[in-house]
Amino acid sequence: MPAPRKYPVELRERSVRLVLQIRREQPADAHRAISTVAKRLDVHPATLRLWVNQAEVDQGVRPGTTTPDAERIAELERENRELRRANDILKAASAFFRAGARPATSQVVGFIDQHKEDLGGVEPICDVLQVAPSTYYAAKERPPSARSVRDAQLLVDIERVWKENYEVYGARKVWRQLNREGITVARCTVERLMRAAGLTGALRGGARPRTTRADPAASRPADLVDRQFTADRPNALWVADFTYVPTWDGMVYVAFVTDVYSRKIVGWRLDTTMRTDLPLDALEMAIWGRKGEKLDGLVHHSDRGSQYTSIRYTERLVEAGATPSVGSVGDSYDNALAESVNGLYKTELIHRKGPWRTADDVELATFEWVDWYNNRRIHSGSGNMPPADFESLFYIQDEADIVTEA
């Protein structure tokens, strides 16, 4: 479809002038003045009628908006549109760029690419951000720098490590894991790329109901640990505790037994009650899992909950050759390492993957999490390696020492 014909300004003025002149000089033919002039000057009659009406408004003969007023209104509307667009650009830019620092050219280019379609194009955005359009176009034509290429490659590995580890690793653990895999990178680089990609680690915290209930009639072993959660070998010190998990079917309780030397979870059990069978089954799993290993000299530390000070539990410890040790009630510091394992479990699995429907769902997820925790999750308390690797290294070094002495 051809574009509408635009009449010259001089033709418009002459047409209006002729119509008004005919109306003054030939009042009898005033009603035919528009059709006569339109036909002779090849102008559409309706268009000429609009011109004449506007001329009469400008002369004060007919009510309406004069041409100067219409032009001022149009200018104000244009300015208003530009101000709204500039405001939209600034709002989008404030969310895109970090406050207090001039963004890098790559960030500006990325912002323009993302918003140029809905914010009026490249030039308006550059004008508001006080960036030369030539800077944008030059950056688009420039080949990527060595740093940006390296960043893109690293980000793939960073996202892989983060996703493979329950999306709970922060920059420090991602950095440690990358270096374990032979990918040399600075920690600050990992922090920068994770921040840019919006990747964050898990944060611990939150209130909890009471699960430790002391039995005032039960005998209580002494506290042999005194908050010193260290060990020089596996099976020297175990800590035990249990926590809760709310599900749609009701509350579920999960008990853990952890080896202090390597931070390995050596036993765990899940149940819908807090009876002694819950921690006792976790203890049985720990003893069975250490089959063939001597447990003489093992200290088993827990809080003063009635489940852990019960006769059945204490007798099983003595039978296995372990010495019971208990802290106080309601004092998390007296069993801090076990509480820490509970906190990691809740933060890395329960809170991030919930809500939970049934106990079976929690049990399967806990099974997978414990396997990851023991065999793939790196721990600062075990030389920044998984607990299983840390224990294996101990036994390798121990055998080497025996051979050397022989």
Short mmCIF file of C-alpha atoms in Angstrom, two decimals:
data_model
loop_
_atom_site.label_atom_id
_atom_site.label_comp_id
_atom_site.label_asym_id
_atom_site.label_seq_id
_atom_site.Cartn_x
_atom_site.Cartn_y
_atom_site.Cartn_z
CA MET A 1 0.00 0.00 0.00
CA PRO A 2 1.54 3.35 -1.05
CA ALA A 3 2.24 5.94 1.63
CA PRO A 4 -0.38 8.72 1.95
CA ARG A 5 0.41 11.81 -0.13
CA LYS A 6 1.76 14.74 1.90
CA TYR A 7 0.70 18.14 0.61
CA PRO A 8 3.22 20.98 0.49
CA VAL A 9 2.80 23.69 3.11
CA GLU A 10 2.53 26.37 0.43
CA LEU A 11 -0.31 24.45 -1.27
CA ARG A 12 -2.15 24.17 2.02
CA GLU A 13 -1.82 27.88 2.77
CA ARG A 14 -2.88 28.87 -0.76
CA SER A 15 -5.88 26.54 -0.74
CA VAL A 16 -7.16 27.93 2.56
CA ARG A 17 -6.54 31.50 1.41
CA LEU A 18 -8.54 30.93 -1.79
CA VAL A 19 -11.48 29.36 0.04
CA LEU A 20 -11.70 32.21 2.52
CA GLN A 21 -11.36 34.79 -0.26
CA ILE A 22 -14.21 33.20 -2.28
CA ARG A 23 -16.42 33.15 0.82
CA ARG A 24 -15.82 36.89 1.38
CA GLU A 25 -16.16 38.03 -2.22
CA GLN A 26 -18.87 35.62 -3.43
CA PRO A 27 -21.18 34.97 -0.48
CA ALA A 28 -23.69 33.24 -2.76
CA ASP A 29 -21.11 30.58 -3.70
CA ALA A 30 -19.60 30.23 -0.19
CA HIS A 31 -20.96 26.68 0.25
CA ARG A 32 -19.28 25.61 -3.00
CA ALA A 33 -15.94 27.30 -2.32
CA ILE A 34 -14.24 24.18 -0.84
CA SER A 35 -15.29 21.83 -3.65
CA THR A 36 -14.31 24.40 -6.30
CA VAL A 37 -10.82 25.03 -4.91
CA ALA A 38 -10.23 21.35 -4.11
CA LYS A 39 -11.05 20.32 -7.68
CA ARG A 40 -8.85 22.97 -9.28
CA LEU A 41 -5.84 22.38 -6.99
CA ASP A 42 -6.20 18.55 -6.91
CA VAL A 43 -6.76 18.42 -3.14
CA HIS A 44 -9.20 16.07 -1.46
CA PRO A 45 -12.28 18.06 -0.32
CA ALA A 46 -12.32 16.50 3.15
CA THR A 47 -8.67 17.40 3.67
CA LEU A 48 -9.27 20.97 2.51
CA ARG A 49 -12.27 21.26 4.84
CA LEU A 50 -10.04 20.30 7.79
CA TRP A 51 -7.51 22.92 6.76
CA VAL A 52 -10.14 25.62 6.53
CA ASN A 53 -11.68 24.69 9.88
CA GLN A 54 -8.26 24.83 11.56
CA ALA A 55 -7.55 28.23 9.97
CA GLU A 56 -10.82 29.56 11.36
CA VAL A 57 -9.90 28.22 14.82
CA ASP A 58 -6.52 29.97 14.59
CA GLN A 59 -8.32 33.24 13.63
CA GLY A 60 -10.73 32.93 16.55
CA VAL A 61 -13.76 32.47 14.32
CA ARG A 62 -14.38 28.84 15.36
CA PRO A 63 -13.87 27.28 18.83
CA GLY A 64 -11.11 24.68 19.24
CA THR A 65 -7.39 24.18 19.81
CA THR A 66 -5.22 26.54 17.83
CA THR A 67 -2.23 25.31 15.87
CA PRO A 68 0.36 26.83 18.26
CA ASP A 69 -1.42 25.22 21.22
CA ALA A 70 -1.59 21.88 19.43
CA GLU A 71 2.13 22.09 18.68
CA ARG A 72 2.90 22.89 22.34
CA ILE A 73 0.76 19.97 23.49
CA ALA A 74 2.48 17.65 21.04
CA GLU A 75 5.88 18.85 22.28
CA LEU A 76 4.87 18.28 25.91
CA GLU A 77 3.61 14.81 25.10
CA ARG A 78 6.87 14.02 23.32
CA GLU A 79 8.89 15.26 26.31
CA ASN A 80 6.68 13.25 28.65
CA ARG A 81 7.28 10.10 26.61
CA GLU A 82 11.01 10.68 26.66
CA LEU A 83 11.01 11.27 30.42
CA ARG A 84 9.00 8.10 31.03
CA ARG A 85 11.39 6.15 28.82
CA ALA A 86 14.41 7.61 30.62
CA ASN A 87 12.80 6.72 33.96
CA ASP A 88 12.20 3.16 32.77
CA ILE A 89 15.81 2.91 31.62
CA LEU A 90 17.13 4.18 34.96
CA LYS A 91 14.90 1.81 36.93
CA ALA A 92 16.02 -1.15 34.86
CA ALA A 93 19.65 -0.04 35.09
CA SER A 94 19.49 0.35 38.89
CA ALA A 95 18.46 -3.30 39.19
CA PHE A 96 21.03 -4.45 36.63
CA PHE A 97 24.14 -2.63 37.81
CA ARG A 98 25.76 -2.68 41.23
CA ALA A 99 25.18 0.55 43.12
CA GLY A 100 28.15 2.80 43.76
CA ALA A 101 30.36 1.70 40.88
CA ARG A 102 30.49 2.52 37.19
CA PRO A 103 29.59 -0.67 35.33
CA ALA A 104 32.04 -2.34 33.01
CA THR A 105 31.51 -1.96 29.27
CA SER A 106 30.53 -5.63 29.02
CA GLN A 107 27.75 -5.05 31.54
CA VAL A 108 26.50 -1.99 29.67
CA VAL A 109 26.49 -3.92 26.40
CA GLY A 110 24.61 -6.77 28.02
CA PHE A 111 22.05 -4.37 29.46
CA ILE A 112 21.49 -2.66 26.11
CA ASP A 113 21.12 -6.01 24.33
CA GLN A 114 18.57 -7.10 26.89
CA HIS A 115 16.45 -3.94 26.86
CA LYS A 116 16.90 -2.24 23.50
CA GLU A 117 13.71 -3.73 22.06
CA ASP A 118 11.43 -2.49 24.84
CA LEU A 119 13.21 0.75 25.80
CA GLY A 120 13.41 2.49 22.44
CA GLY A 121 16.64 1.26 20.92
CA VAL A 122 20.36 1.72 21.44
CA GLU A 123 20.68 5.51 21.19
CA PRO A 124 18.07 6.46 23.84
CA ILE A 125 19.57 4.03 26.33
CA CYS A 126 23.09 5.30 25.65
CA ASP A 127 21.88 8.89 26.09
CA VAL A 128 20.37 8.17 29.50
CA LEU A 129 23.35 6.10 30.68
CA GLN A 130 25.77 8.73 29.31
CA VAL A 131 27.52 6.18 27.13
CA ALA A 132 28.52 6.90 23.56
CA PRO A 133 26.66 4.69 21.05
CA SER A 134 29.98 4.16 19.31
CA THR A 135 31.24 2.45 22.48
CA TYR A 136 28.39 -0.06 22.25
CA TYR A 137 28.85 -0.76 18.55
CA ALA A 138 32.63 -1.04 18.92
CA ALA A 139 32.22 -3.53 21.77
CA LYS A 140 29.81 -5.60 19.69
CA GLU A 141 32.33 -5.83 16.86
CA ARG A 142 35.34 -6.44 19.12
CA PRO A 143 36.30 -10.11 19.65
CA PRO A 144 35.85 -11.36 23.25
CA SER A 145 38.79 -10.82 25.57
CA ALA A 146 40.83 -13.67 26.99
CA ARG A 147 39.32 -12.99 30.41
CA SER A 148 35.73 -13.18 29.19
CA VAL A 149 36.46 -16.43 27.36
CA ARG A 150 38.06 -17.85 30.50
CA ASP A 151 35.13 -16.63 32.61
CA ALA A 152 32.64 -18.34 30.33
CA GLN A 153 34.55 -21.62 30.58
CA LEU A 154 34.88 -21.36 34.36
CA LEU A 155 31.21 -20.53 34.82
CA VAL A 156 30.25 -23.84 33.20
CA ASP A 157 32.38 -25.74 35.72
CA ILE A 158 31.18 -23.58 38.62
CA GLU A 159 27.53 -24.22 37.79
CA ARG A 160 28.24 -27.94 37.38
CA VAL A 161 29.92 -28.23 40.78
CA TRP A 162 27.17 -26.15 42.42
CA LYS A 163 24.36 -28.29 40.94
CA GLU A 164 26.12 -31.60 41.62
CA ASN A 165 26.34 -30.73 45.31
CA TYR A 166 22.70 -30.05 46.16
CA GLU A 167 23.15 -26.37 45.18
CA VAL A 168 24.43 -25.71 48.72
CA TYR A 169 28.09 -24.88 48.08
CA GLY A 170 29.22 -21.32 48.53
CA ALA A 171 32.22 -19.80 46.79
CA ARG A 172 34.75 -21.33 49.18
CA LYS A 173 33.63 -24.93 48.71
CA VAL A 174 33.15 -24.50 44.95
CA TRP A 175 36.70 -23.13 44.77
CA ARG A 176 38.03 -26.05 46.82
CA GLN A 177 36.25 -28.61 44.64
CA LEU A 178 37.46 -27.04 41.38
CA ASN A 179 41.04 -27.19 42.60
CA ARG A 180 40.53 -30.82 43.68
CA GLU A 181 39.51 -31.52 40.08
CA GLY A 182 42.66 -29.87 38.78
CA ILE A 183 40.93 -26.66 37.63
CA THR A 184 43.22 -23.90 38.86
CA VAL A 185 41.29 -20.74 39.70
CA ALA A 186 41.48 -17.99 42.29
CA ARG A 187 38.86 -17.89 45.02
CA CYS A 188 38.04 -14.25 44.24
CA THR A 189 37.29 -15.25 40.64
CA VAL A 190 34.85 -17.90 41.81
CA GLU A 191 33.21 -15.37 44.12
CA ARG A 192 32.88 -12.85 41.29
CA LEU A 193 31.41 -15.31 38.79
CA MET A 194 29.00 -16.85 41.31
CA ARG A 195 27.81 -13.39 42.33
CA ALA A 196 27.27 -12.42 38.68
CA ALA A 197 25.38 -15.67 38.00
CA GLY A 198 23.27 -15.37 41.15
CA LEU A 199 24.62 -18.61 42.66
CA THR A 200 24.64 -18.70 46.46
CA GLY A 201 25.37 -21.29 49.09
CA ALA A 202 23.01 -22.50 51.79
CA LEU A 203 22.60 -20.42 54.94
CA ARG A 204 21.89 -22.13 58.22
CA GLY A 205 19.42 -20.90 60.82
CA GLY A 206 15.92 -21.22 62.21
CA ALA A 207 14.13 -22.32 65.36
CA ARG A 208 13.53 -25.94 66.29
CA PRO A 209 11.21 -27.81 68.63
CA ARG A 210 12.58 -29.61 71.64
CA THR A 211 13.76 -33.17 71.00
CA THR A 212 16.05 -33.63 74.03
CA ARG A 213 14.09 -34.73 77.10
CA ALA A 214 16.14 -35.84 80.08
CA ASP A 215 15.10 -38.73 82.27
CA PRO A 216 15.62 -37.54 85.87
CA ALA A 217 15.66 -41.12 87.16
CA ALA A 218 18.36 -42.35 84.78
CA SER A 219 22.01 -42.51 85.74
CA ARG A 220 24.14 -40.13 83.72
CA PRO A 221 27.69 -40.80 82.54
CA ALA A 222 30.25 -38.03 82.86
CA ASP A 223 31.10 -35.55 80.12
CA LEU A 224 34.39 -36.96 78.80
CA VAL A 225 34.61 -34.57 75.86
CA ASP A 226 34.24 -31.16 77.53
CA ARG A 227 33.48 -29.50 74.18
CA GLN A 228 36.80 -30.68 72.67
CA PHE A 229 35.54 -32.26 69.46
CA THR A 230 38.84 -33.53 68.11
CA ALA A 231 40.23 -37.00 67.45
CA ASP A 232 43.51 -38.34 66.11
CA ARG A 233 42.07 -41.44 64.44
CA PRO A 234 38.78 -42.98 63.29
CA ASN A 235 36.65 -44.67 65.98
CA ALA A 236 38.14 -42.57 68.75
CA LEU A 237 35.12 -40.30 69.28
CA TRP A 238 31.58 -40.55 67.96
CA VAL A 239 28.88 -37.97 68.52
CA ALA A 240 25.16 -38.72 68.29
CA ASP A 241 21.98 -36.69 68.14
CA PHE A 242 18.65 -36.65 66.32
CA THR A 243 16.49 -33.98 64.74
CA TYR A 244 12.98 -33.58 63.38
CA VAL A 245 11.47 -33.22 59.89
CA PRO A 246 7.84 -32.06 59.44
CA THR A 247 5.88 -33.90 56.73
CA TRP A 248 2.27 -33.85 55.55
CA ASP A 249 1.73 -37.12 57.44
CA GLY A 250 3.21 -35.80 60.68
CA MET A 251 6.60 -35.31 62.34
CA VAL A 252 9.52 -37.57 61.42
CA TYR A 253 12.71 -37.94 63.48
CA VAL A 254 16.18 -38.70 62.09
CA ALA A 255 19.12 -39.84 64.22
CA PHE A 256 22.78 -39.59 63.19
CA VAL A 257 26.04 -40.99 64.56
CA THR A 258 29.13 -39.12 63.33
CA ASP A 259 32.82 -39.96 63.59
CA VAL A 260 34.59 -36.83 64.84
CA TYR A 261 37.91 -37.61 63.15
CA SER A 262 36.62 -37.57 59.57
CA ARG A 263 33.12 -36.03 60.05
CA LYS A 264 31.73 -39.19 58.43
CA ILE A 265 28.16 -40.19 59.25
CA VAL A 266 28.68 -43.80 60.30
CA GLY A 267 25.07 -44.53 61.26
CA TRP A 268 21.60 -43.05 60.78
CA ARG A 269 17.98 -44.02 61.27
CA LEU A 270 14.55 -42.50 60.59
CA ASP A 271 11.33 -43.10 62.53
CA THR A 272 8.03 -41.43 63.36
CA THR A 273 8.63 -41.60 67.14
CA MET A 274 11.38 -40.50 69.52
CA ARG A 275 11.62 -43.82 71.37
CA THR A 276 14.98 -45.40 72.21
CA ASP A 277 14.77 -47.64 69.14
CA LEU A 278 15.46 -44.59 66.94
CA PRO A 279 19.01 -43.74 68.12
CA LEU A 280 19.70 -47.39 68.99
CA ASP A 281 19.13 -48.45 65.38
CA ALA A 282 21.46 -45.67 64.22
CA LEU A 283 24.08 -46.96 66.67
CA GLU A 284 23.64 -50.53 65.41
CA MET A 285 24.20 -49.32 61.85
CA ALA A 286 27.38 -47.50 62.95
CA ILE A 287 28.75 -50.60 64.72
CA TRP A 288 27.85 -52.83 61.78
CA GLY A 289 29.39 -50.35 59.30
CA ARG A 290 32.68 -50.51 61.22
CA LYS A 291 32.74 -54.31 61.10
CA GLY A 292 36.20 -55.69 61.49
CA GLU A 293 37.46 -52.49 63.12
CA LYS A 294 38.34 -52.32 66.80
CA LEU A 295 36.05 -50.07 68.83
CA ASP A 296 38.02 -50.42 72.07
CA GLY A 297 38.69 -46.99 73.47
CA LEU A 298 35.83 -45.41 71.53
CA VAL A 299 34.07 -42.57 73.34
CA HIS A 300 30.42 -42.12 72.38
CA HIS A 301 29.16 -38.61 73.19
CA SER A 302 25.54 -37.42 73.19
CA ASP A 303 23.27 -35.05 75.07
CA ARG A 304 21.34 -36.14 78.16
CA GLY A 305 18.21 -37.15 76.31
CA SER A 306 16.38 -40.09 77.84
CA GLN A 307 16.92 -42.12 74.66
CA TYR A 308 20.72 -41.93 75.03
CA THR A 309 20.82 -42.52 78.80
CA SER A 310 18.46 -45.48 78.68
CA ILE A 311 19.65 -48.86 79.96
CA ARG A 312 19.31 -50.52 76.53
CA TYR A 313 21.42 -47.89 74.80
CA THR A 314 24.11 -47.83 77.48
CA GLU A 315 24.36 -51.61 77.56
CA ARG A 316 24.85 -51.74 73.78
CA LEU A 317 27.67 -49.22 74.01
CA VAL A 318 29.42 -51.24 76.71
CA GLU A 319 28.92 -54.43 74.72
CA ALA A 320 30.62 -52.82 71.70
CA GLY A 321 33.54 -51.67 73.85
CA ALA A 322 32.62 -47.99 73.82
CA THR A 323 32.54 -45.59 76.74
CA PRO A 324 29.44 -43.35 77.01
CA SER A 325 29.79 -39.62 77.54
CA VAL A 326 26.97 -37.08 77.84
CA GLY A 327 26.65 -33.32 77.88
CA SER A 328 23.94 -31.22 79.47
CA VAL A 329 20.32 -30.66 78.44
CA GLY A 330 19.44 -27.65 76.28
CA ASP A 331 23.08 -26.65 75.73
CA SER A 332 24.00 -27.08 72.07
CA TYR A 333 27.67 -26.32 72.78
CA ASP A 334 28.02 -29.55 74.79
CA ASN A 335 27.21 -31.51 71.63
CA ALA A 336 28.13 -28.90 69.05
CA LEU A 337 29.48 -31.17 66.33
CA ALA A 338 26.38 -33.38 66.30
CA GLU A 339 24.23 -30.25 66.25
CA SER A 340 26.30 -29.03 63.31
CA VAL A 341 25.57 -32.22 61.36
CA ASN A 342 21.86 -31.76 62.10
CA GLY A 343 22.08 -28.18 60.89
CA LEU A 344 23.78 -29.16 57.64
CA TYR A 345 21.17 -31.86 57.06
CA LYS A 346 18.31 -29.43 57.57
CA THR A 347 19.91 -26.64 55.52
CA GLU A 348 21.28 -28.65 52.61
CA LEU A 349 18.43 -31.12 52.18
CA ILE A 350 15.27 -30.64 54.23
CA HIS A 351 14.74 -26.91 53.82
CA ARG A 352 15.83 -26.77 50.18
CA LYS A 353 13.93 -29.81 48.90
CA GLY A 354 10.75 -29.60 50.99
CA PRO A 355 7.89 -29.65 51.68
CA TRP A 356 7.86 -33.39 52.35
CA ARG A 357 4.83 -35.63 51.89
CA THR A 358 5.71 -38.83 53.75
CA ALA A 359 8.38 -40.45 55.90
CA ASP A 360 9.32 -42.67 52.94
CA ASP A 361 10.14 -39.57 50.86
CA VAL A 362 12.37 -38.23 53.63
CA GLU A 363 14.09 -41.59 54.10
CA LEU A 364 15.00 -41.95 50.42
CA ALA A 365 16.27 -38.37 50.22
CA THR A 366 18.27 -38.84 53.45
CA PHE A 367 19.82 -42.02 52.05
CA GLU A 368 21.02 -40.11 48.96
CA TRP A 369 22.20 -37.11 51.01
CA VAL A 370 24.25 -39.23 53.45
CA ASP A 371 25.94 -40.98 50.51
CA TRP A 372 26.83 -37.59 49.00
CA TYR A 373 27.87 -36.20 52.40
CA ASN A 374 30.25 -39.08 53.11
CA ASN A 375 31.70 -39.63 49.65
CA ARG A 376 31.60 -36.36 47.70
CA ARG A 377 30.96 -33.37 49.96
CA ILE A 378 34.18 -31.65 50.99
CA HIS A 379 34.61 -30.64 54.65
CA SER A 380 36.93 -28.04 56.09
CA GLY A 381 37.27 -30.25 59.19
CA SER A 382 38.63 -33.15 57.13
CA GLY A 383 41.31 -31.43 55.11
CA ASN A 384 38.86 -30.08 52.51
CA MET A 385 38.11 -33.54 51.19
CA PRO A 386 35.19 -35.96 51.60
CA PRO A 387 35.15 -37.93 54.88
CA ALA A 388 35.59 -41.28 53.12
CA ASP A 389 38.73 -40.01 51.34
CA PHE A 390 40.07 -38.55 54.58
CA GLU A 391 39.69 -41.88 56.40
CA SER A 392 41.27 -43.78 53.50
CA LEU A 393 44.24 -41.42 53.63
CA PHE A 394 44.61 -42.12 57.37
CA TYR A 395 44.74 -45.89 56.86
CA ILE A 396 47.20 -45.55 53.96
CA GLN A 397 49.51 -43.43 56.10
CA ASP A 398 49.05 -45.77 59.08
CA GLU A 399 50.07 -48.81 57.01
CA ALA A 400 53.06 -46.89 55.66
CA ASP A 401 54.16 -46.04 59.21
CA ILE A 402 53.87 -49.71 60.24
CA VAL A 403 56.01 -50.81 57.29
CA THR A 404 58.58 -48.13 58.09
CA GLU A 405 58.81 -49.23 61.72
CA ALA A 406 59.17 -52.87 60.68
#
